[in-house]
């Protein structure tokens, strides 16, 4: 007679265990001006930098992407409190929450749309011109591959939408899809870390990918990318996508295999020297 109640209790406890806000609150706290994250050495929230007008505290910026990022951001605002300077996140339509200092951009999923680009540009604007005294906290949950995007020129949003549709319907797994998308983007595959550097970067991620590979979760915008243009082209050939992809996409991938474009940032790149990743 209690099977239904037991099943409902199991379900609700499982959901609570992976609730983004609860996970953030269980893992993150602030003590005496230091950010304390489980399993990570304490990090100073801000440091004084010398300016012509005198000493000035470093910034604390929260950015993020993914369908479950708004609850994380809400918890971040509460815990960071006055230490937080500003922030911006991109979430799926209908997944936003009222926030005070962090701007929420609702955008398309699984296909990126104009609001995706708008939110991504806003994030890039927040992290430009930072230095080693500043701290950027990146929040990642599933769905970020569609919700954080700025295609590499001359690829257009329409080109990217057509490519995403082709990848979603060809049978490619998430790692293969992201291998292609990372090599068409200005923010995926570690490229966002390049925009943040030399500021300190802490990524807090919730995985929706089996095996939890950081480079696959939301296309790994803040971690080294082990895949190459050759890997991306191999996916195109494996699923015979040559006739389904826009010419700009095929040209970039092929030119990339010939070394005409720099590849995504790899392990050992100095842009990751101030970066910490916590799952």
PDB file of C-alpha atoms in Angstrom:
ATOM      1  CA  UNK A   1       0.000   0.000   0.000  1.00  0.00           C
ATOM      2  CA  UNK A   2       2.969   2.330   0.529  1.00  0.00           C
ATOM      3  CA  UNK A   3       4.696   1.670  -2.802  1.00  0.00           C
ATOM      4  CA  UNK A   4       3.392   4.878  -4.355  1.00  0.00           C
ATOM      5  CA  UNK A   5       4.511   6.973  -1.355  1.00  0.00           C
ATOM      6  CA  UNK A   6       7.907   5.250  -1.357  1.00  0.00           C
ATOM      7  CA  UNK A   7       8.365   5.868  -5.086  1.00  0.00           C
ATOM      8  CA  UNK A   8       7.414   9.516  -4.686  1.00  0.00           C
ATOM      9  CA  UNK A   9       9.836   9.920  -1.750  1.00  0.00           C
ATOM     10  CA  UNK A  10      12.658   8.350  -3.777  1.00  0.00           C
ATOM     11  CA  UNK A  11      11.932  10.648  -6.720  1.00  0.00           C
ATOM     12  CA  UNK A  12      11.789  13.823  -4.652  1.00  0.00           C
ATOM     13  CA  UNK A  13      15.005  12.989  -2.777  1.00  0.00           C
ATOM     14  CA  UNK A  14      16.761  12.225  -6.048  1.00  0.00           C
ATOM     15  CA  UNK A  15      15.676  15.563  -7.482  1.00  0.00           C
ATOM     16  CA  UNK A  16      16.784  17.403  -4.354  1.00  0.00           C
ATOM     17  CA  UNK A  17      20.189  15.690  -4.503  1.00  0.00           C
ATOM     18  CA  UNK A  18      20.864  17.215  -7.928  1.00  0.00           C
ATOM     19  CA  UNK A  19      19.088  20.537  -7.419  1.00  0.00           C
ATOM     20  CA  UNK A  20      21.504  23.212  -8.732  1.00  0.00           C
ATOM     21  CA  UNK A  21      20.835  25.639  -5.892  1.00  0.00           C
ATOM     22  CA  UNK A  22      21.266  22.948  -3.234  1.00  0.00           C
ATOM     23  CA  UNK A  23      24.483  21.713  -4.839  1.00  0.00           C
ATOM     24  CA  UNK A  24      25.921  25.227  -4.865  1.00  0.00           C
ATOM     25  CA  UNK A  25      24.974  25.871  -1.240  1.00  0.00           C
ATOM     26  CA  UNK A  26      26.420  22.530  -0.095  1.00  0.00           C
ATOM     27  CA  UNK A  27      29.715  23.095  -1.894  1.00  0.00           C
ATOM     28  CA  UNK A  28      30.370  26.832  -1.625  1.00  0.00           C
ATOM     29  CA  UNK A  29      30.669  29.301   1.237  1.00  0.00           C
ATOM     30  CA  UNK A  30      32.443  32.561   2.041  1.00  0.00           C
ATOM     31  CA  UNK A  31      34.575  33.010   5.170  1.00  0.00           C
ATOM     32  CA  UNK A  32      36.613  36.114   6.014  1.00  0.00           C
ATOM     33  CA  UNK A  33      36.802  37.308   2.418  1.00  0.00           C
ATOM     34  CA  UNK A  34      37.765  33.895   1.046  1.00  0.00           C
ATOM     35  CA  UNK A  35      35.779  31.634  -1.246  1.00  0.00           C
ATOM     36  CA  UNK A  36      35.633  28.112   0.210  1.00  0.00           C
ATOM     37  CA  UNK A  37      34.730  25.328  -2.228  1.00  0.00           C
ATOM     38  CA  UNK A  38      34.816  21.690  -1.170  1.00  0.00           C
ATOM     39  CA  UNK A  39      37.973  19.880  -2.339  1.00  0.00           C
ATOM     40  CA  UNK A  40      39.551  23.133  -3.575  1.00  0.00           C
ATOM     41  CA  UNK A  41      42.046  25.290  -1.617  1.00  0.00           C
ATOM     42  CA  UNK A  42      40.480  28.562  -0.386  1.00  0.00           C
ATOM     43  CA  UNK A  43      40.541  31.423  -2.891  1.00  0.00           C
ATOM     44  CA  UNK A  44      40.674  35.102  -2.018  1.00  0.00           C
ATOM     45  CA  UNK A  45      37.608  36.812  -3.430  1.00  0.00           C
ATOM     46  CA  UNK A  46      39.349  40.040  -4.386  1.00  0.00           C
ATOM     47  CA  UNK A  47      42.675  41.757  -4.025  1.00  0.00           C
ATOM     48  CA  UNK A  48      43.697  45.403  -4.167  1.00  0.00           C
ATOM     49  CA  UNK A  49      45.123  46.645  -7.425  1.00  0.00           C
ATOM     50  CA  UNK A  50      47.043  49.864  -7.764  1.00  0.00           C
ATOM     51  CA  UNK A  51      45.477  52.434 -10.048  1.00  0.00           C
ATOM     52  CA  UNK A  52      46.273  56.077 -10.785  1.00  0.00           C
ATOM     53  CA  UNK A  53      43.403  56.980  -8.456  1.00  0.00           C
ATOM     54  CA  UNK A  54      44.683  54.711  -5.661  1.00  0.00           C
ATOM     55  CA  UNK A  55      44.075  51.131  -4.590  1.00  0.00           C
ATOM     56  CA  UNK A  56      40.941  49.453  -5.911  1.00  0.00           C
ATOM     57  CA  UNK A  57      39.492  46.035  -5.082  1.00  0.00           C
ATOM     58  CA  UNK A  58      39.431  43.390  -7.804  1.00  0.00           C
ATOM     59  CA  UNK A  59      36.134  42.421  -9.376  1.00  0.00           C
ATOM     60  CA  UNK A  60      34.146  39.257  -8.673  1.00  0.00           C
ATOM     61  CA  UNK A  61      32.159  38.300 -11.780  1.00  0.00           C
ATOM     62  CA  UNK A  62      29.675  35.423 -12.084  1.00  0.00           C
ATOM     63  CA  UNK A  63      28.920  34.087 -15.555  1.00  0.00           C
ATOM     64  CA  UNK A  64      27.209  30.906 -16.639  1.00  0.00           C
ATOM     65  CA  UNK A  65      25.247  28.870 -19.115  1.00  0.00           C
ATOM     66  CA  UNK A  66      22.827  25.961 -19.093  1.00  0.00           C
ATOM     67  CA  UNK A  67      19.231  25.080 -18.370  1.00  0.00           C
ATOM     68  CA  UNK A  68      19.814  24.777 -14.625  1.00  0.00           C
ATOM     69  CA  UNK A  69      22.121  27.739 -14.161  1.00  0.00           C
ATOM     70  CA  UNK A  70      19.623  30.262 -12.786  1.00  0.00           C
ATOM     71  CA  UNK A  71      19.185  28.465  -9.414  1.00  0.00           C
ATOM     72  CA  UNK A  72      22.975  28.276  -9.101  1.00  0.00           C
ATOM     73  CA  UNK A  73      23.232  31.981  -9.829  1.00  0.00           C
ATOM     74  CA  UNK A  74      20.536  32.739  -7.288  1.00  0.00           C
ATOM     75  CA  UNK A  75      22.494  30.846  -4.623  1.00  0.00           C
ATOM     76  CA  UNK A  76      25.698  32.593  -5.736  1.00  0.00           C
ATOM     77  CA  UNK A  77      24.128  36.009  -5.214  1.00  0.00           C
ATOM     78  CA  UNK A  78      23.099  35.050  -1.686  1.00  0.00           C
ATOM     79  CA  UNK A  79      26.430  33.531  -0.686  1.00  0.00           C
ATOM     80  CA  UNK A  80      28.724  36.079  -2.352  1.00  0.00           C
ATOM     81  CA  UNK A  81      26.517  38.994  -1.260  1.00  0.00           C
ATOM     82  CA  UNK A  82      28.427  42.302  -1.367  1.00  0.00           C
ATOM     83  CA  UNK A  83      31.542  40.633  -2.792  1.00  0.00           C
ATOM     84  CA  UNK A  84      29.738  40.137  -6.117  1.00  0.00           C
ATOM     85  CA  UNK A  85      30.410  42.860  -8.673  1.00  0.00           C
ATOM     86  CA  UNK A  86      28.200  41.777 -11.587  1.00  0.00           C
ATOM     87  CA  UNK A  87      27.246  38.803 -13.694  1.00  0.00           C
ATOM     88  CA  UNK A  88      25.413  37.375 -16.697  1.00  0.00           C
ATOM     89  CA  UNK A  89      24.043  33.938 -17.542  1.00  0.00           C
ATOM     90  CA  UNK A  90      22.243  32.332 -20.479  1.00  0.00           C
ATOM     91  CA  UNK A  91      19.387  29.882 -19.856  1.00  0.00           C
ATOM     92  CA  UNK A  92      16.619  28.216 -21.839  1.00  0.00           C
ATOM     93  CA  UNK A  93      13.367  30.111 -22.327  1.00  0.00           C
ATOM     94  CA  UNK A  94      11.210  29.807 -19.226  1.00  0.00           C
ATOM     95  CA  UNK A  95      14.157  28.817 -17.013  1.00  0.00           C
ATOM     96  CA  UNK A  96      15.102  32.277 -15.742  1.00  0.00           C
ATOM     97  CA  UNK A  97      14.731  33.499 -12.169  1.00  0.00           C
ATOM     98  CA  UNK A  98      14.645  37.010 -10.655  1.00  0.00           C
ATOM     99  CA  UNK A  99      18.226  38.023  -9.831  1.00  0.00           C
ATOM    100  CA  UNK A 100      19.683  41.253  -8.472  1.00  0.00           C
ATOM    101  CA  UNK A 101      23.205  41.655  -9.865  1.00  0.00           C
ATOM    102  CA  UNK A 102      23.344  38.841 -12.411  1.00  0.00           C
ATOM    103  CA  UNK A 103      21.568  39.517 -15.711  1.00  0.00           C
ATOM    104  CA  UNK A 104      19.604  36.573 -17.134  1.00  0.00           C
ATOM    105  CA  UNK A 105      19.400  36.040 -20.896  1.00  0.00           C
ATOM    106  CA  UNK A 106      16.798  33.496 -21.981  1.00  0.00           C
ATOM    107  CA  UNK A 107      17.612  31.899 -25.314  1.00  0.00           C
ATOM    108  CA  UNK A 108      16.886  28.999 -27.656  1.00  0.00           C
ATOM    109  CA  UNK A 109      17.534  25.331 -26.979  1.00  0.00           C
ATOM    110  CA  UNK A 110      18.458  22.972 -28.616  1.00  0.00           C
ATOM    111  CA  UNK A 111      18.985  25.433 -31.451  1.00  0.00           C
ATOM    112  CA  UNK A 112      20.794  28.714 -30.701  1.00  0.00           C
ATOM    113  CA  UNK A 113      18.956  31.901 -31.638  1.00  0.00           C
ATOM    114  CA  UNK A 114      19.650  35.665 -31.663  1.00  0.00           C
ATOM    115  CA  UNK A 115      19.272  35.845 -27.868  1.00  0.00           C
ATOM    116  CA  UNK A 116      21.999  33.217 -27.550  1.00  0.00           C
ATOM    117  CA  UNK A 117      24.404  35.540 -29.329  1.00  0.00           C
ATOM    118  CA  UNK A 118      23.179  38.540 -27.327  1.00  0.00           C
ATOM    119  CA  UNK A 119      23.770  36.803 -24.003  1.00  0.00           C
ATOM    120  CA  UNK A 120      27.151  35.472 -25.075  1.00  0.00           C
ATOM    121  CA  UNK A 121      28.321  38.914 -26.155  1.00  0.00           C
ATOM    122  CA  UNK A 122      27.179  40.294 -22.790  1.00  0.00           C
ATOM    123  CA  UNK A 123      29.250  37.645 -20.999  1.00  0.00           C
ATOM    124  CA  UNK A 124      32.306  38.425 -23.119  1.00  0.00           C
ATOM    125  CA  UNK A 125      31.883  42.135 -22.389  1.00  0.00           C
ATOM    126  CA  UNK A 126      31.878  41.405 -18.650  1.00  0.00           C
ATOM    127  CA  UNK A 127      35.146  39.464 -18.694  1.00  0.00           C
ATOM    128  CA  UNK A 128      37.205  41.610 -21.048  1.00  0.00           C
ATOM    129  CA  UNK A 129      40.043  43.747 -19.700  1.00  0.00           C
ATOM    130  CA  UNK A 130      40.279  41.858 -16.394  1.00  0.00           C
ATOM    131  CA  UNK A 131      43.565  41.182 -14.594  1.00  0.00           C
ATOM    132  CA  UNK A 132      44.979  38.645 -12.136  1.00  0.00           C
ATOM    133  CA  UNK A 133      43.316  40.421  -9.190  1.00  0.00           C
ATOM    134  CA  UNK A 134      39.862  39.725 -10.600  1.00  0.00           C
ATOM    135  CA  UNK A 135      37.912  36.508 -10.086  1.00  0.00           C
ATOM    136  CA  UNK A 136      35.458  34.969 -12.558  1.00  0.00           C
ATOM    137  CA  UNK A 137      33.132  32.192 -11.394  1.00  0.00           C
ATOM    138  CA  UNK A 138      31.701  30.192 -14.278  1.00  0.00           C
ATOM    139  CA  UNK A 139      28.510  28.173 -13.690  1.00  0.00           C
ATOM    140  CA  UNK A 140      27.781  25.307 -16.090  1.00  0.00           C
ATOM    141  CA  UNK A 141      24.854  22.886 -16.393  1.00  0.00           C
ATOM    142  CA  UNK A 142      23.497  20.844 -19.272  1.00  0.00           C
ATOM    143  CA  UNK A 143      22.351  22.663 -22.382  1.00  0.00           C
ATOM    144  CA  UNK A 144      25.164  25.186 -22.519  1.00  0.00           C
ATOM    145  CA  UNK A 145      26.309  24.053 -25.959  1.00  0.00           C
ATOM    146  CA  UNK A 146      23.233  25.697 -27.459  1.00  0.00           C
ATOM    147  CA  UNK A 147      22.900  28.510 -24.939  1.00  0.00           C
ATOM    148  CA  UNK A 148      26.463  29.890 -25.083  1.00  0.00           C
ATOM    149  CA  UNK A 149      27.597  30.567 -28.616  1.00  0.00           C
ATOM    150  CA  UNK A 150      29.308  33.048 -30.893  1.00  0.00           C
ATOM    151  CA  UNK A 151      30.196  31.507 -34.258  1.00  0.00           C
ATOM    152  CA  UNK A 152      33.565  32.131 -35.826  1.00  0.00           C
ATOM    153  CA  UNK A 153      33.286  34.456 -38.853  1.00  0.00           C
ATOM    154  CA  UNK A 154      32.104  34.126 -41.560  1.00  0.00           C
ATOM    155  CA  UNK A 155      29.807  31.475 -40.102  1.00  0.00           C
ATOM    156  CA  UNK A 156      26.361  32.949 -39.456  1.00  0.00           C
ATOM    157  CA  UNK A 157      23.725  32.065 -36.893  1.00  0.00           C
ATOM    158  CA  UNK A 158      21.696  30.445 -39.669  1.00  0.00           C
ATOM    159  CA  UNK A 159      24.718  28.342 -40.654  1.00  0.00           C
ATOM    160  CA  UNK A 160      25.103  27.242 -37.055  1.00  0.00           C
ATOM    161  CA  UNK A 161      21.416  26.374 -36.728  1.00  0.00           C
ATOM    162  CA  UNK A 162      21.557  24.248 -39.871  1.00  0.00           C
ATOM    163  CA  UNK A 163      24.680  22.491 -38.608  1.00  0.00           C
ATOM    164  CA  UNK A 164      23.148  21.811 -35.190  1.00  0.00           C
ATOM    165  CA  UNK A 165      20.009  20.388 -36.799  1.00  0.00           C
ATOM    166  CA  UNK A 166      22.111  18.095 -38.981  1.00  0.00           C
ATOM    167  CA  UNK A 167      24.105  16.885 -35.985  1.00  0.00           C
ATOM    168  CA  UNK A 168      20.981  16.301 -33.885  1.00  0.00           C
ATOM    169  CA  UNK A 169      19.408  14.067 -36.527  1.00  0.00           C
ATOM    170  CA  UNK A 170      22.406  12.147 -37.920  1.00  0.00           C
ATOM    171  CA  UNK A 171      22.950   9.793 -34.977  1.00  0.00           C
ATOM    172  CA  UNK A 172      26.083  11.450 -33.571  1.00  0.00           C
ATOM    173  CA  UNK A 173      26.571  11.201 -29.819  1.00  0.00           C
ATOM    174  CA  UNK A 174      27.023  14.284 -27.637  1.00  0.00           C
ATOM    175  CA  UNK A 175      30.823  14.088 -27.671  1.00  0.00           C
ATOM    176  CA  UNK A 176      30.871  13.936 -31.478  1.00  0.00           C
ATOM    177  CA  UNK A 177      28.383  16.789 -31.785  1.00  0.00           C
ATOM    178  CA  UNK A 178      30.416  18.967 -29.466  1.00  0.00           C
ATOM    179  CA  UNK A 179      33.659  18.126 -31.260  1.00  0.00           C
ATOM    180  CA  UNK A 180      32.220  19.760 -34.365  1.00  0.00           C
ATOM    181  CA  UNK A 181      30.583  22.675 -32.584  1.00  0.00           C
ATOM    182  CA  UNK A 182      33.742  23.521 -30.614  1.00  0.00           C
ATOM    183  CA  UNK A 183      35.627  24.097 -33.864  1.00  0.00           C
ATOM    184  CA  UNK A 184      33.036  26.535 -35.194  1.00  0.00           C
ATOM    185  CA  UNK A 185      32.911  28.721 -32.086  1.00  0.00           C
ATOM    186  CA  UNK A 186      34.623  31.673 -30.430  1.00  0.00           C
ATOM    187  CA  UNK A 187      33.688  30.500 -26.919  1.00  0.00           C
ATOM    188  CA  UNK A 188      33.557  26.699 -26.874  1.00  0.00           C
ATOM    189  CA  UNK A 189      36.415  24.277 -26.308  1.00  0.00           C
ATOM    190  CA  UNK A 190      38.384  26.431 -23.870  1.00  0.00           C
ATOM    191  CA  UNK A 191      38.030  29.626 -25.873  1.00  0.00           C
ATOM    192  CA  UNK A 192      36.054  31.385 -23.135  1.00  0.00           C
ATOM    193  CA  UNK A 193      38.979  30.772 -20.774  1.00  0.00           C
ATOM    194  CA  UNK A 194      41.163  32.687 -23.222  1.00  0.00           C
ATOM    195  CA  UNK A 195      38.762  35.644 -22.996  1.00  0.00           C
ATOM    196  CA  UNK A 196      38.853  35.544 -19.179  1.00  0.00           C
ATOM    197  CA  UNK A 197      42.661  35.221 -18.819  1.00  0.00           C
ATOM    198  CA  UNK A 198      44.668  36.568 -16.964  1.00  0.00           C
ATOM    199  CA  UNK A 199      41.870  36.813 -14.376  1.00  0.00           C
ATOM    200  CA  UNK A 200      41.422  33.912 -11.976  1.00  0.00           C
ATOM    201  CA  UNK A 201      38.766  31.460 -13.153  1.00  0.00           C
ATOM    202  CA  UNK A 202      36.774  28.922 -11.162  1.00  0.00           C
ATOM    203  CA  UNK A 203      34.320  26.707 -13.036  1.00  0.00           C
ATOM    204  CA  UNK A 204      31.524  24.986 -11.092  1.00  0.00           C
ATOM    205  CA  UNK A 205      29.821  22.404 -13.308  1.00  0.00           C
ATOM    206  CA  UNK A 206      26.923  19.979 -13.055  1.00  0.00           C
ATOM    207  CA  UNK A 207      27.343  17.143 -15.549  1.00  0.00           C
ATOM    208  CA  UNK A 208      24.686  15.800 -17.896  1.00  0.00           C
ATOM    209  CA  UNK A 209      27.200  13.700 -19.857  1.00  0.00           C
ATOM    210  CA  UNK A 210      27.961  10.045 -19.082  1.00  0.00           C
ATOM    211  CA  UNK A 211      31.475   9.774 -17.685  1.00  0.00           C
ATOM    212  CA  UNK A 212      31.577  13.488 -16.800  1.00  0.00           C
ATOM    213  CA  UNK A 213      34.330  14.572 -19.268  1.00  0.00           C
ATOM    214  CA  UNK A 214      34.770  18.340 -18.652  1.00  0.00           C
ATOM    215  CA  UNK A 215      35.475  19.021 -22.324  1.00  0.00           C
ATOM    216  CA  UNK A 216      32.078  17.582 -23.319  1.00  0.00           C
ATOM    217  CA  UNK A 217      29.854  19.254 -20.710  1.00  0.00           C
ATOM    218  CA  UNK A 218      28.404  22.313 -22.477  1.00  0.00           C
ATOM    219  CA  UNK A 219      31.282  21.936 -24.978  1.00  0.00           C
ATOM    220  CA  UNK A 220      33.881  22.759 -22.311  1.00  0.00           C
ATOM    221  CA  UNK A 221      34.128  26.557 -22.678  1.00  0.00           C
ATOM    222  CA  UNK A 222      36.653  26.913 -19.836  1.00  0.00           C
ATOM    223  CA  UNK A 223      38.732  23.720 -20.070  1.00  0.00           C
ATOM    224  CA  UNK A 224      41.422  22.451 -22.472  1.00  0.00           C
ATOM    225  CA  UNK A 225      40.061  20.754 -25.555  1.00  0.00           C
ATOM    226  CA  UNK A 226      41.736  17.470 -26.558  1.00  0.00           C
ATOM    227  CA  UNK A 227      39.883  17.325 -29.894  1.00  0.00           C
ATOM    228  CA  UNK A 228      41.152  18.773 -33.166  1.00  0.00           C
ATOM    229  CA  UNK A 229      39.858  20.056 -36.485  1.00  0.00           C
ATOM    230  CA  UNK A 230      40.757  16.643 -37.901  1.00  0.00           C
ATOM    231  CA  UNK A 231      38.513  14.994 -35.293  1.00  0.00           C
ATOM    232  CA  UNK A 232      35.673  17.330 -36.241  1.00  0.00           C
ATOM    233  CA  UNK A 233      36.059  16.555 -39.939  1.00  0.00           C
ATOM    234  CA  UNK A 234      36.107  12.840 -39.118  1.00  0.00           C
ATOM    235  CA  UNK A 235      32.642  13.239 -37.573  1.00  0.00           C
ATOM    236  CA  UNK A 236      31.423  14.920 -40.764  1.00  0.00           C
ATOM    237  CA  UNK A 237      32.714  12.011 -42.839  1.00  0.00           C
ATOM    238  CA  UNK A 238      31.452   9.336 -40.426  1.00  0.00           C
ATOM    239  CA  UNK A 239      27.876  10.561 -40.753  1.00  0.00           C
ATOM    240  CA  UNK A 240      28.189  11.701 -44.410  1.00  0.00           C
ATOM    241  CA  UNK A 241      27.227  15.283 -43.572  1.00  0.00           C
ATOM    242  CA  UNK A 242      29.139  16.886 -46.433  1.00  0.00           C
ATOM    243  CA  UNK A 243      25.943  17.549 -48.379  1.00  0.00           C
ATOM    244  CA  UNK A 244      23.993  18.797 -45.353  1.00  0.00           C
ATOM    245  CA  UNK A 245      26.347  21.392 -43.877  1.00  0.00           C
ATOM    246  CA  UNK A 246      26.639  25.030 -45.022  1.00  0.00           C
ATOM    247  CA  UNK A 247      29.653  25.839 -47.169  1.00  0.00           C
ATOM    248  CA  UNK A 248      31.088  28.198 -44.541  1.00  0.00           C
ATOM    249  CA  UNK A 249      31.090  25.388 -41.965  1.00  0.00           C
ATOM    250  CA  UNK A 250      32.722  22.857 -44.275  1.00  0.00           C
ATOM    251  CA  UNK A 251      35.326  25.406 -45.361  1.00  0.00           C
ATOM    252  CA  UNK A 252      36.295  26.296 -41.793  1.00  0.00           C
ATOM    253  CA  UNK A 253      36.611  22.667 -40.730  1.00  0.00           C
ATOM    254  CA  UNK A 254      38.621  21.706 -43.796  1.00  0.00           C
ATOM    255  CA  UNK A 255      40.860  24.781 -43.611  1.00  0.00           C
ATOM    256  CA  UNK A 256      41.374  24.023 -39.934  1.00  0.00           C
ATOM    257  CA  UNK A 257      42.677  20.555 -40.753  1.00  0.00           C
ATOM    258  CA  UNK A 258      45.232  22.240 -43.004  1.00  0.00           C
ATOM    259  CA  UNK A 259      46.380  24.575 -40.239  1.00  0.00           C
ATOM    260  CA  UNK A 260      44.853  27.746 -41.660  1.00  0.00           C
ATOM    261  CA  UNK A 261      43.123  28.440 -38.321  1.00  0.00           C
ATOM    262  CA  UNK A 262      44.569  27.954 -34.829  1.00  0.00           C
ATOM    263  CA  UNK A 263      43.017  24.966 -33.075  1.00  0.00           C
ATOM    264  CA  UNK A 264      41.146  25.160 -29.782  1.00  0.00           C
ATOM    265  CA  UNK A 265      43.295  25.680 -26.636  1.00  0.00           C
ATOM    266  CA  UNK A 266      45.039  22.483 -25.551  1.00  0.00           C
ATOM    267  CA  UNK A 267      46.298  21.094 -22.216  1.00  0.00           C
ATOM    268  CA  UNK A 268      49.346  23.035 -21.058  1.00  0.00           C
ATOM    269  CA  UNK A 269      48.203  26.324 -22.559  1.00  0.00           C
ATOM    270  CA  UNK A 270      49.086  29.147 -20.114  1.00  0.00           C
ATOM    271  CA  UNK A 271      45.535  30.519 -20.299  1.00  0.00           C
ATOM    272  CA  UNK A 272      44.587  27.699 -17.905  1.00  0.00           C
ATOM    273  CA  UNK A 273      47.290  28.524 -15.357  1.00  0.00           C
ATOM    274  CA  UNK A 274      44.837  30.513 -13.181  1.00  0.00           C
ATOM    275  CA  UNK A 275      41.928  28.146 -13.774  1.00  0.00           C
ATOM    276  CA  UNK A 276      40.233  25.620 -11.460  1.00  0.00           C
ATOM    277  CA  UNK A 277      37.452  23.200 -12.495  1.00  0.00           C
ATOM    278  CA  UNK A 278      35.106  21.629  -9.944  1.00  0.00           C
ATOM    279  CA  UNK A 279      32.410  19.127 -10.860  1.00  0.00           C
TER     280      UNK A 279
END
